[in-house]
Structures are given as C-alpha cells and as structure tokens.
mmCIF file of C-alpha atoms and ligand atoms in Angstrom:
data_model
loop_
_atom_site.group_PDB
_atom_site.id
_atom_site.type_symbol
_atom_site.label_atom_id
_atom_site.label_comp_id
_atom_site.label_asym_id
_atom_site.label_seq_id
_atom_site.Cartn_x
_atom_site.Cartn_y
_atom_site.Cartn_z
ATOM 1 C CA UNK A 1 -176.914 18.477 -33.731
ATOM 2 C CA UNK A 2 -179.785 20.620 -32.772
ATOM 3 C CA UNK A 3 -181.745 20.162 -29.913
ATOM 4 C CA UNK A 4 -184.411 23.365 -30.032
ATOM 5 C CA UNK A 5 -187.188 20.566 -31.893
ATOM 6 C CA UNK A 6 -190.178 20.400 -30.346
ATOM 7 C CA UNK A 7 -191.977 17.666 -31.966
ATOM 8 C CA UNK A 8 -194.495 15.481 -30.922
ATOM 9 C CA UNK A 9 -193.186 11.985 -29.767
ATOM 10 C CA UNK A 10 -194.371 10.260 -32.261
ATOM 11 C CA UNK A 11 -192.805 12.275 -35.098
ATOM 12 C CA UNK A 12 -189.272 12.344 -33.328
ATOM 13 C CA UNK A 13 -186.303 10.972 -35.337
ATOM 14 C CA UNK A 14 -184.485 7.573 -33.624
ATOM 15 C CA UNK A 15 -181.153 8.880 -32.139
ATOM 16 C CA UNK A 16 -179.871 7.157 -35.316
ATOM 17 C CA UNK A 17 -177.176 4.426 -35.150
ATOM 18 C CA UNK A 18 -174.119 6.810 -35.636
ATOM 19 C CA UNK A 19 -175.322 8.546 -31.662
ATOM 20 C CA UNK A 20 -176.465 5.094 -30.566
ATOM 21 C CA UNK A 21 -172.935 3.687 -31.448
ATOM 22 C CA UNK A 22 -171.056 7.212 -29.634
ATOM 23 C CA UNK A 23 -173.126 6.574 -26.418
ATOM 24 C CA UNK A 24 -172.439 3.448 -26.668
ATOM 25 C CA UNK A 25 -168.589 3.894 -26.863
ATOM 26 C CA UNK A 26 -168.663 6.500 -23.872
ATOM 27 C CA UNK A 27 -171.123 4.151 -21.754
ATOM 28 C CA UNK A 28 -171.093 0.832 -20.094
ATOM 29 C CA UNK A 29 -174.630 0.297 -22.260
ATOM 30 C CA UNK A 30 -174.226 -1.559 -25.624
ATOM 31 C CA UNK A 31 -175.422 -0.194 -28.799
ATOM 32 C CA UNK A 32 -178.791 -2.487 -28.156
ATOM 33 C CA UNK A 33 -179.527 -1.396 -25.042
ATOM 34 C CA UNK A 34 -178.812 2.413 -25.911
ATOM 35 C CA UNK A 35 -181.947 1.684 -28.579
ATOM 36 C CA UNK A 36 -184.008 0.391 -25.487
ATOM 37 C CA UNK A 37 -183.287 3.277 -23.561
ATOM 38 C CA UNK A 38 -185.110 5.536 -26.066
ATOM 39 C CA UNK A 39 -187.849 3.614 -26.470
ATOM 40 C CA UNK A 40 -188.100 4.221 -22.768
ATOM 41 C CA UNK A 41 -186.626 7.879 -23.065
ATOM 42 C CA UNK A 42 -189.762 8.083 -25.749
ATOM 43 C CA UNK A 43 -191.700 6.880 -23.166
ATOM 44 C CA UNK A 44 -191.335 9.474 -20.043
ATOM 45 C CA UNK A 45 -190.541 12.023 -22.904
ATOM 46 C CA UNK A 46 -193.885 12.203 -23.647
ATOM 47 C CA UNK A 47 -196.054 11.178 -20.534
ATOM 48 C CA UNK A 48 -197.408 14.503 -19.442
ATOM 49 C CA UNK A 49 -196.327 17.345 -22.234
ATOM 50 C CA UNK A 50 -196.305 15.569 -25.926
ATOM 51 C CA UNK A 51 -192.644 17.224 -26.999
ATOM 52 C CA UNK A 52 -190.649 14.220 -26.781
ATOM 53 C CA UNK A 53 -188.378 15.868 -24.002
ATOM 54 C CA UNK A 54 -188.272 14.640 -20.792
ATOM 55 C CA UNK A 55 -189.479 17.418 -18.320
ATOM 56 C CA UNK A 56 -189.041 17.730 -14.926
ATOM 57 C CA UNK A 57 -193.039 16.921 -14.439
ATOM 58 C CA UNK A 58 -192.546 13.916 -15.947
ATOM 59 C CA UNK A 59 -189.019 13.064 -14.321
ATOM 60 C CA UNK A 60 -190.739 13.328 -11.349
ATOM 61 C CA UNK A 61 -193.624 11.049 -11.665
ATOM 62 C CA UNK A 62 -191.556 8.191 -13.606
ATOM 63 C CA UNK A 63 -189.340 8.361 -10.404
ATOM 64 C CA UNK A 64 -192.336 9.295 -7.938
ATOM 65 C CA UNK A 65 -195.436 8.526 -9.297
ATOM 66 C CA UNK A 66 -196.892 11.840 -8.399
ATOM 67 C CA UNK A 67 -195.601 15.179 -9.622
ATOM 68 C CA UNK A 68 -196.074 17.293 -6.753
ATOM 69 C CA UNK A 69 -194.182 16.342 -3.809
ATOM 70 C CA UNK A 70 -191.131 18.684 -2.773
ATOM 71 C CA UNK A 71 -188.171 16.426 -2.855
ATOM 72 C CA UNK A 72 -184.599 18.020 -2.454
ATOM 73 C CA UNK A 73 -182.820 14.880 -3.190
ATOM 74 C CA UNK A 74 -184.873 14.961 -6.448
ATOM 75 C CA UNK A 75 -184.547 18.621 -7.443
ATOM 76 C CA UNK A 76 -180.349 17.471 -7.585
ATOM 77 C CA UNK A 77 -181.137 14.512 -9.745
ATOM 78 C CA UNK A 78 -182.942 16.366 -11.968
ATOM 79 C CA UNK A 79 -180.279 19.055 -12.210
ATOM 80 C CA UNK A 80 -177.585 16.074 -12.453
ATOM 81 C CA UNK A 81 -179.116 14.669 -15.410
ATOM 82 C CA UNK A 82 -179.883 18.227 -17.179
ATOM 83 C CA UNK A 83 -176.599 18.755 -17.677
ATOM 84 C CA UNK A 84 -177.061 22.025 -20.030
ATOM 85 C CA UNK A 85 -179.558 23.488 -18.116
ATOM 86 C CA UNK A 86 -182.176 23.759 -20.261
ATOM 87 C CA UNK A 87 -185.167 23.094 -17.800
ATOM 88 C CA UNK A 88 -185.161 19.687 -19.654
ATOM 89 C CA UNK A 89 -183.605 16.312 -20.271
ATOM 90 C CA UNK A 90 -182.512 15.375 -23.522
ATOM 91 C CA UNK A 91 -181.785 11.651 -24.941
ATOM 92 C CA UNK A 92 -178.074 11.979 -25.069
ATOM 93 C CA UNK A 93 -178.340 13.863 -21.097
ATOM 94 C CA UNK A 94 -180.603 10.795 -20.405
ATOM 95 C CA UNK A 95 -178.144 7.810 -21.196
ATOM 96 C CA UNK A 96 -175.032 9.452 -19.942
ATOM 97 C CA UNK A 97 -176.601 10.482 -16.938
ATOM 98 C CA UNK A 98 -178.190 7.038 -16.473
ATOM 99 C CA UNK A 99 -174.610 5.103 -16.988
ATOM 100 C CA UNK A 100 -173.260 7.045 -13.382
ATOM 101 C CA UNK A 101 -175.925 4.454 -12.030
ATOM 102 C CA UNK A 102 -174.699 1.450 -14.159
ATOM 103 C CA UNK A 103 -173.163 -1.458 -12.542
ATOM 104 C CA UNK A 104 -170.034 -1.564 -14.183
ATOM 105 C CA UNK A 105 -169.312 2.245 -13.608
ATOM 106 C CA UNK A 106 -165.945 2.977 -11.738
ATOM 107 C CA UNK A 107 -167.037 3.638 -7.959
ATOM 108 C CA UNK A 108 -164.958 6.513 -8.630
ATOM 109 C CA UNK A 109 -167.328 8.267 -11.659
ATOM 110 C CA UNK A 110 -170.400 7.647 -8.694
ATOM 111 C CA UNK A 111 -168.258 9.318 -5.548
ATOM 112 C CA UNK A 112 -167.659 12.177 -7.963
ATOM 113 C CA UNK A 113 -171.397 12.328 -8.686
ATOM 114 C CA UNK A 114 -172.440 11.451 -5.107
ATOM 115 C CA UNK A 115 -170.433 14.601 -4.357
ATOM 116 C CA UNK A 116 -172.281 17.412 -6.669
ATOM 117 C CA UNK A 117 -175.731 15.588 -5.449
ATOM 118 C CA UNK A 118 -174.983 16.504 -1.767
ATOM 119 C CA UNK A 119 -173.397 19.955 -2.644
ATOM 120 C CA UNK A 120 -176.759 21.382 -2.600
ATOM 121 C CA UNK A 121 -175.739 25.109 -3.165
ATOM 122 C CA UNK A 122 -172.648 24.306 -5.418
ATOM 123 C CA UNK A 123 -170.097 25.829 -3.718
ATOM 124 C CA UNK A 124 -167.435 22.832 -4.620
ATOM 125 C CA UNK A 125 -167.997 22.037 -0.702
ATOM 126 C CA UNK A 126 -170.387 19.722 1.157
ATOM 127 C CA UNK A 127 -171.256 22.078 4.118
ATOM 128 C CA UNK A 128 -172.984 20.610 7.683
ATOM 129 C CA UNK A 129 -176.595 22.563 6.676
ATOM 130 C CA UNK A 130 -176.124 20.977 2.932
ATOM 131 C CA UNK A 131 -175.497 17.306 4.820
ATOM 132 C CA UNK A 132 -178.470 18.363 7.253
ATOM 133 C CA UNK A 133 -180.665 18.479 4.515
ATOM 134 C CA UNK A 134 -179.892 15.611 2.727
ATOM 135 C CA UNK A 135 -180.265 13.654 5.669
ATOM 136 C CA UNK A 136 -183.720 14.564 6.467
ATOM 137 C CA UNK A 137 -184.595 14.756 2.978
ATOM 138 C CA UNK A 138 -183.087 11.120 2.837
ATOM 139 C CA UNK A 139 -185.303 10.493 5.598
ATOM 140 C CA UNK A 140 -188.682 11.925 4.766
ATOM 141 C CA UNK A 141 -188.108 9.700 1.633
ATOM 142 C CA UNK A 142 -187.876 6.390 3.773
ATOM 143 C CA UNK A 143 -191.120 7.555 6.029
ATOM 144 C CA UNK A 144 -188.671 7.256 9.030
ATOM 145 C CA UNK A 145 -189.558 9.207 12.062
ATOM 146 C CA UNK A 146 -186.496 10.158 14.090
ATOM 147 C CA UNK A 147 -186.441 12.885 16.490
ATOM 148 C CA UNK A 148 -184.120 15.998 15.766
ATOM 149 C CA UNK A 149 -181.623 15.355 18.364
ATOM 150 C CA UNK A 150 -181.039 11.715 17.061
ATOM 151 C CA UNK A 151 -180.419 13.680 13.570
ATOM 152 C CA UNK A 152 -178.239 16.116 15.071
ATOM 153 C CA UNK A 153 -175.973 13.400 16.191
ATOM 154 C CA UNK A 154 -176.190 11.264 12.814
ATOM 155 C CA UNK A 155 -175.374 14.621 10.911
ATOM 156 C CA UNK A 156 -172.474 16.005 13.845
ATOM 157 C CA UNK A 157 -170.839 12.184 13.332
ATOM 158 C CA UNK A 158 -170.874 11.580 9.570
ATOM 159 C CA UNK A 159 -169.188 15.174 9.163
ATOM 160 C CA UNK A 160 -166.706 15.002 11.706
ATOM 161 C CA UNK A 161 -165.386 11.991 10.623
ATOM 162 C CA UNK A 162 -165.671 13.056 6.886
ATOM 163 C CA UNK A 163 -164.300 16.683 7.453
ATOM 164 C CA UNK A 164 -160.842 14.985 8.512
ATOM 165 C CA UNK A 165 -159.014 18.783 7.781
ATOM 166 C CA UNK A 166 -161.668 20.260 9.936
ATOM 167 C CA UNK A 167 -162.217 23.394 8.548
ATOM 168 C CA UNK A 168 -165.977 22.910 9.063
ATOM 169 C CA UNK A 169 -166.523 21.572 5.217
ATOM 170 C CA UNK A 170 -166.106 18.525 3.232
ATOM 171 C CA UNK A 171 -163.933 18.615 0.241
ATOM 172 C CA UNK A 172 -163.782 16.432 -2.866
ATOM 173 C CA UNK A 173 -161.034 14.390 -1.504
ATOM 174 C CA UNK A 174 -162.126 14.093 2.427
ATOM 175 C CA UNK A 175 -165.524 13.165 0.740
ATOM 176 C CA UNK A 176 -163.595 10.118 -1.599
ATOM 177 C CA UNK A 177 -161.865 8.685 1.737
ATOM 178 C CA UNK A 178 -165.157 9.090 3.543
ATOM 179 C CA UNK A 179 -167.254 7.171 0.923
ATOM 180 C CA UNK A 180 -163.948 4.785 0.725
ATOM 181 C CA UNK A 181 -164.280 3.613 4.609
ATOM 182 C CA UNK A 182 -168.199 3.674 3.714
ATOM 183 C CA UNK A 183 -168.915 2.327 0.849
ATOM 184 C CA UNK A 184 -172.734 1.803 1.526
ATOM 185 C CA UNK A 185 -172.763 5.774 0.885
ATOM 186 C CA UNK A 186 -172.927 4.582 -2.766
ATOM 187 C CA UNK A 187 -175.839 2.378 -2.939
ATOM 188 C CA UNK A 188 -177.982 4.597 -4.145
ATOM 189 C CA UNK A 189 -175.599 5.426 -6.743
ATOM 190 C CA UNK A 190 -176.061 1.857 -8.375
ATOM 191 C CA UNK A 191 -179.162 0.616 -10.341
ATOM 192 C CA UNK A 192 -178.921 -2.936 -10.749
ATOM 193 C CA UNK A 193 -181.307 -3.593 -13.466
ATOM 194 C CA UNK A 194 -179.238 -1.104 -15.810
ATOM 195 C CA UNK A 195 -177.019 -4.432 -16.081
ATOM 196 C CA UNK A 196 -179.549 -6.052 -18.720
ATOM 197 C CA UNK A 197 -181.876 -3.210 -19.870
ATOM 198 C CA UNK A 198 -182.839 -4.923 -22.975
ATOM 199 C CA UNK A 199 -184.096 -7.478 -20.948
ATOM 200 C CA UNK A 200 -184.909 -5.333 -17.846
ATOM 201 C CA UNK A 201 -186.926 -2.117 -19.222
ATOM 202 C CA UNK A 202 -189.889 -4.096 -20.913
ATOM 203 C CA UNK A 203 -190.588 -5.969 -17.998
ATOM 204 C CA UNK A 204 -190.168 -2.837 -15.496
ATOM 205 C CA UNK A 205 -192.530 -0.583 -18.152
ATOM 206 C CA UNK A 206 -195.373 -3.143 -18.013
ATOM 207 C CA UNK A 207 -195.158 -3.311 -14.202
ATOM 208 C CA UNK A 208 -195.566 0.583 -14.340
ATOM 209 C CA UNK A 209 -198.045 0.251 -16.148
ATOM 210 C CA UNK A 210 -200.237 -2.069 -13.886
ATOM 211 C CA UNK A 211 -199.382 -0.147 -11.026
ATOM 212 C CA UNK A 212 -200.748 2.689 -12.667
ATOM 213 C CA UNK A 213 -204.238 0.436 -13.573
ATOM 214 C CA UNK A 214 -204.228 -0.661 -9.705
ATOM 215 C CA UNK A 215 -204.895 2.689 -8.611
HETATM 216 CA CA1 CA B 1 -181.082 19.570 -20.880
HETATM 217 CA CA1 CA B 2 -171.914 23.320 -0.829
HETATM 218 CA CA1 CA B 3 -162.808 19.830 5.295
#
C-alpha cells in the first residue's frame, strides 16, 4: 500500500473495509469503531496542513490545544505513534498506536510501551537523568510546584526500588516488576473512552469544538 499521497483531506480514499477489517483483527476496536477513528483521524489529519496526514503540529494541538509548548512527554508520544519515522502519523500508525491505550489491552502491551516512553534516549535502559526528566516533565504538565530537593527524593526512591539489580539503570524486566507492585504507573497508559468510540468520539469532537468557540 503506498503511503507517499499527499492529497487533500477531502479527496483521501476511506481505509477501505479490507484495512478496516485487518485493524480490526489486530486491535481491541471493532470494524465500526475503526471507521470512526478515521473520521476522527480525517479530522486532526487535516486541522493545520490540508494533506490528510496527521503532523506533529496538529498532534500537538488535538492533545494540547496550542502547538507551541515544549513537552518531552509529548515529543515520545509522538515518536510512539510514528512508528516509521516519517515525521508523520499515518491512519494505520494512528489506530494501532491508539489500541496500547484501549481498555481491554493486556497491561502487559502498556508496561512494554510505558517502557520506550520513559527511555528518552533509547538506549533499551531507563537511566536516573531519563526518569529525572520525565518526572519534571510529568510535573510541569500538572502545574505542580515542588521544590528540587523534594524531586530529588521522588526520583532517588522510584529508581532505587525499580533498579532492584542496581547497576544504576532500569531494565525491561526490573521496570515490569516495578510497574507490577505499582500499577498506578499505568494510568496514563489507559484511555477510557476508547471503550465505546462510536459512541464516544462524536460527543468528545463537538466538545472540542465549543471549547475552541469559547476562546
Ligand atoms: Ca509515520
Ligand atoms: Ca535510556
Ligand atoms: Ca538495573
């Protein structure tokens, strides 16, 4: 299937049922709800440059609302769902990325994921700086205020207790028992309204929308 289109929105082909039915069959999303996503996927695709890709722009302000902030939490997201590394996302990148957040996705799919988000510099390892980061990016995201020795003892905690081997890193498998004795470490790795997105996307498009009108 090619990919190197560049058509406007409007004039881009529907996934067609044959993909629709193969992302269905490697997702927890039903055939239905596959279509919904692109009408969403259409959607973003399209919100800031007209080529029916989803850009990183446009990533960023369905997710943001603004397209400017410096987010390192976001910058792996992005990179998560652009799995071919082509500086955009594409439908079938969209929905498979988008099932790691489903409900109904093994907690062991999202600890995997959870684990290339925080390896910032992917080196296979979650090292104390990487953690650092994440933390305050976490953080700055929240709009909590906490001094830097308060950090320094969240981050010094979490990674001694996850870096059981001490060897000063966190590998794939100290990082599964860690998330295992803390499962709220996955929270953000669950979207609950991906359970009924038929149902779900219209209603959470038009509230988009009105924010947007509020302004
Ligand atoms: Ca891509
Ligand atoms: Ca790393
Ligand atoms: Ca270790």
């Amino acid at each position: 299937m090619g990919c190197s289109s560049s058509k406007p929105a409007d004039q881009l082909d529907e996934p067609g049922l044959e993909i629709s039915r193969r992302l269905a069959a490697r997702t927890p999303f039903t055939v239905n709800e596959v279509e919904s996503l692109y009408e969403l996927y259409k959607k973003l695709g399209s919100s800031i440059v007209q080529d029916g890709h989803i850009q990183k722009e446009e990533f960023q302000y369905a997710l943001f609302r603004n397209t400017s902030k410096q987010n390192l939490f976001f910058d792996r997201v992005f990179d998560m769902f652009d799995v071919n590394r082509d500086g955009h996302i594409e439908f079938e990148e969209f929905v498979d990325s988008l099932s790691v957040f489903h409900p109904r996705t093994p907690n062991a799919v999202k600890i995997k994921s959870a684990f290339k988000l925080y390896d910032l510099r992917h080196t296979g390892y979650i090292e104390r700086e990487e953690l650092k980061d994440m933390v305050l990016a976490l953080l700055k995201e929240s709009d909590l205020a906490l001094s830097d020795d308060v950090v320094e003892q969240i981050v010094n905690k979490t990674f001694n207790e996850a870096d059981s081997k001490s060897d000063g890193k966190i590998d794939q498998e100290e990082w599964e028992n860690y998330v295992e004795k803390n499962p709220s470490l996955l929270k953000n790795m669950t979207l609950p309204y991906l359970m009924d997105i038929t149902l779900s996307f219209p209603s959470f498009v038009m509230r988009t929308e009105a924010d947007e009108s509020e302004l």
